[in-house]
């Protein structure tokens, strides 16, 4: 498990702002946080080097790319052995419909978020991309009606003397 990085209020404010708009300039970030632009650049560089900031992503609208139907596939793999995990995950990640793959505890081994054109495309994906695999014992499909982005990810609040 990765070790936590100690973040002060300025770091947290920078992370909040960058998660809302990663294209914000250092000058604008510095002004909003109340530090010099050079200090802002140093802090963001430190957050990148320490692994807190992993990168930048471009978000696309699946529907505008012809993939208007999204689903979650719960997949059970048998036998669930270490030597199958890597190849199975790489196979699923290589599918153009796959958005995210989670390795889970519980009755299902994987949860795969997919984006497809329509129901026929989803059926093809489930039958050809999943259940045709010898290691796949079961696939359960859940359609996604709607999804919402949540607030910025920040470390858990530390209890203060007043709240203790």
CSV table of C-alpha atoms in Angstrom, one decimal:
chain,number,residue,atom,x,y,z
A,1,UNK,CA,0.0,0.0,0.0
A,2,UNK,CA,1.3,3.4,-0.9
A,3,UNK,CA,2.4,5.8,1.8
A,4,UNK,CA,0.4,8.9,2.4
A,5,UNK,CA,1.9,12.3,1.6
A,6,UNK,CA,1.5,15.1,4.2
A,7,UNK,CA,-0.4,18.0,2.6
A,8,UNK,CA,-0.9,21.4,4.0
A,9,UNK,CA,-3.9,23.7,3.4
A,10,UNK,CA,-2.2,25.3,0.3
A,11,UNK,CA,-1.6,21.9,-1.2
A,12,UNK,CA,-5.2,20.9,-0.6
A,13,UNK,CA,-6.5,24.1,-2.1
A,14,UNK,CA,-4.3,23.6,-5.2
A,15,UNK,CA,-5.6,20.0,-5.6
A,16,UNK,CA,-9.2,21.1,-5.3
A,17,UNK,CA,-8.7,23.7,-8.0
A,18,UNK,CA,-6.7,21.4,-10.3
A,19,UNK,CA,-9.3,18.7,-10.0
A,20,UNK,CA,-12.0,21.1,-11.1
A,21,UNK,CA,-9.9,22.4,-14.1
A,22,UNK,CA,-6.5,20.9,-14.7
A,23,UNK,CA,-5.9,23.5,-17.4
A,24,UNK,CA,-5.8,26.4,-14.9
A,25,UNK,CA,-2.6,28.4,-15.4
A,26,UNK,CA,0.0,28.6,-12.6
A,27,UNK,CA,-0.6,32.4,-12.4
A,28,UNK,CA,-4.3,31.9,-11.9
A,29,UNK,CA,-3.8,29.1,-9.4
A,30,UNK,CA,-1.3,31.2,-7.5
A,31,UNK,CA,-3.7,34.1,-7.3
A,32,UNK,CA,-6.6,31.9,-6.1
A,33,UNK,CA,-4.4,30.3,-3.5
A,34,UNK,CA,-2.6,33.4,-2.4
A,35,UNK,CA,1.0,32.4,-3.2
A,36,UNK,CA,3.6,33.5,-5.7
A,37,UNK,CA,3.5,31.8,-9.1
A,38,UNK,CA,6.9,30.3,-8.6
A,39,UNK,CA,5.8,28.9,-5.2
A,40,UNK,CA,2.7,27.5,-7.0
A,41,UNK,CA,4.9,25.9,-9.7
A,42,UNK,CA,7.2,24.4,-7.0
A,43,UNK,CA,4.2,22.9,-5.1
A,44,UNK,CA,2.5,21.4,-8.1
A,45,UNK,CA,5.9,19.9,-9.2
A,46,UNK,CA,6.4,18.4,-5.7
A,47,UNK,CA,2.8,17.0,-5.8
A,48,UNK,CA,3.6,15.4,-9.2
A,49,UNK,CA,7.0,14.0,-8.1
A,50,UNK,CA,5.5,12.5,-4.9
A,51,UNK,CA,2.8,10.7,-6.9
A,52,UNK,CA,-0.2,12.6,-5.5
A,53,UNK,CA,-0.9,14.0,-9.0
A,54,UNK,CA,-0.8,11.0,-11.4
A,55,UNK,CA,-1.4,12.8,-14.7
A,56,UNK,CA,-4.0,14.7,-16.7
A,57,UNK,CA,-6.9,13.1,-18.5
A,58,UNK,CA,-9.2,14.2,-21.3
A,59,UNK,CA,-12.8,13.3,-20.7
A,60,UNK,CA,-14.9,12.4,-23.7
A,61,UNK,CA,-18.6,11.9,-24.1
A,62,UNK,CA,-19.2,8.3,-25.0
A,63,UNK,CA,-22.6,9.0,-26.6
A,64,UNK,CA,-21.0,11.6,-29.0
A,65,UNK,CA,-18.5,8.9,-30.0
A,66,UNK,CA,-21.3,6.4,-30.9
A,67,UNK,CA,-21.2,4.6,-27.6
A,68,UNK,CA,-24.4,5.8,-26.0
A,69,UNK,CA,-25.1,2.7,-23.9
A,70,UNK,CA,-22.9,2.1,-20.8
A,71,UNK,CA,-23.1,-0.9,-18.5
A,72,UNK,CA,-21.3,-2.5,-15.6
A,73,UNK,CA,-20.4,-6.2,-16.0
A,74,UNK,CA,-19.8,-8.3,-12.9
A,75,UNK,CA,-17.5,-11.1,-13.9
A,76,UNK,CA,-16.7,-14.3,-12.0
A,77,UNK,CA,-13.6,-16.1,-13.1
A,78,UNK,CA,-12.9,-19.8,-12.4
A,79,UNK,CA,-10.4,-20.8,-11.3
A,80,UNK,CA,-9.5,-17.5,-9.7
A,81,UNK,CA,-5.8,-17.9,-9.6
A,82,UNK,CA,-2.9,-15.4,-9.7
A,83,UNK,CA,-1.6,-16.7,-13.1
A,84,UNK,CA,-5.0,-15.8,-14.7
A,85,UNK,CA,-5.4,-12.3,-13.3
A,86,UNK,CA,-2.8,-10.5,-15.4
A,87,UNK,CA,-3.7,-12.0,-18.8
A,88,UNK,CA,-7.4,-11.7,-18.1
A,89,UNK,CA,-7.1,-8.0,-17.1
A,90,UNK,CA,-4.9,-7.2,-20.1
A,91,UNK,CA,-7.4,-8.9,-22.4
A,92,UNK,CA,-10.3,-6.9,-21.0
A,93,UNK,CA,-8.3,-3.6,-21.0
A,94,UNK,CA,-7.5,-4.2,-24.7
A,95,UNK,CA,-11.3,-4.3,-25.6
A,96,UNK,CA,-12.2,-0.9,-27.1
A,97,UNK,CA,-15.5,-1.0,-25.2
A,98,UNK,CA,-13.8,-1.2,-21.8
A,99,UNK,CA,-13.6,2.0,-19.7
A,100,UNK,CA,-12.5,0.8,-16.3
A,101,UNK,CA,-11.7,-2.6,-14.7
A,102,UNK,CA,-11.9,-3.3,-11.0
A,103,UNK,CA,-10.5,-6.4,-9.3
A,104,UNK,CA,-12.9,-7.1,-6.4
A,105,UNK,CA,-13.5,-9.1,-3.2
A,106,UNK,CA,-16.8,-11.0,-2.8
A,107,UNK,CA,-18.7,-13.2,-5.1
A,108,UNK,CA,-17.7,-11.3,-8.3
A,109,UNK,CA,-14.0,-11.1,-9.2
A,110,UNK,CA,-14.2,-8.1,-11.6
A,111,UNK,CA,-16.4,-5.2,-12.3
A,112,UNK,CA,-16.0,-3.8,-15.8
A,113,UNK,CA,-17.4,-0.5,-17.0
A,114,UNK,CA,-18.1,-0.7,-20.7
A,115,UNK,CA,-19.5,1.7,-23.3
A,116,UNK,CA,-21.2,0.3,-26.4
A,117,UNK,CA,-23.3,1.5,-29.3
A,118,UNK,CA,-26.5,-0.3,-28.4
A,119,UNK,CA,-28.1,-3.5,-26.9
A,120,UNK,CA,-27.0,-5.7,-29.8
A,121,UNK,CA,-23.4,-4.4,-29.4
A,122,UNK,CA,-23.6,-5.1,-25.6
A,123,UNK,CA,-24.9,-8.6,-26.3
A,124,UNK,CA,-22.0,-9.2,-28.8
A,125,UNK,CA,-19.5,-7.9,-26.3
A,126,UNK,CA,-20.8,-10.1,-23.4
A,127,UNK,CA,-21.0,-13.3,-25.6
A,128,UNK,CA,-17.8,-12.8,-27.6
A,129,UNK,CA,-15.6,-10.8,-25.3
A,130,UNK,CA,-16.5,-12.4,-22.0
A,131,UNK,CA,-18.5,-15.6,-21.8
A,132,UNK,CA,-16.6,-17.2,-24.7
A,133,UNK,CA,-13.5,-17.1,-22.5
A,134,UNK,CA,-12.8,-20.5,-20.8
A,135,UNK,CA,-12.0,-18.8,-17.5
A,136,UNK,CA,-15.2,-16.8,-17.3
A,137,UNK,CA,-17.8,-18.6,-15.2
A,138,UNK,CA,-20.5,-15.9,-15.0
A,139,UNK,CA,-21.3,-12.4,-16.2
A,140,UNK,CA,-24.0,-10.2,-14.8
A,141,UNK,CA,-24.9,-7.1,-16.7
A,142,UNK,CA,-26.3,-3.8,-15.2
A,143,UNK,CA,-27.2,-0.9,-17.5
A,144,UNK,CA,-26.1,2.6,-16.4
A,145,UNK,CA,-29.0,5.0,-16.7
A,146,UNK,CA,-27.1,8.1,-15.6
A,147,UNK,CA,-23.9,9.0,-13.8
A,148,UNK,CA,-22.6,12.0,-11.9
A,149,UNK,CA,-19.1,13.1,-11.1
A,150,UNK,CA,-18.4,13.7,-7.5
A,151,UNK,CA,-16.3,16.3,-5.7
A,152,UNK,CA,-12.5,16.5,-5.6
A,153,UNK,CA,-10.7,13.6,-3.9
A,154,UNK,CA,-8.9,14.9,-0.8
A,155,UNK,CA,-7.3,13.1,2.1
A,156,UNK,CA,-9.6,12.3,5.1
A,157,UNK,CA,-10.1,15.1,7.5
A,158,UNK,CA,-8.0,14.8,10.6
A,159,UNK,CA,-9.9,15.1,13.9
A,160,UNK,CA,-9.3,18.3,15.7
A,161,UNK,CA,-9.1,18.8,19.5
A,162,UNK,CA,-12.6,20.3,19.5
A,163,UNK,CA,-14.2,17.3,17.7
A,164,UNK,CA,-12.4,14.7,19.9
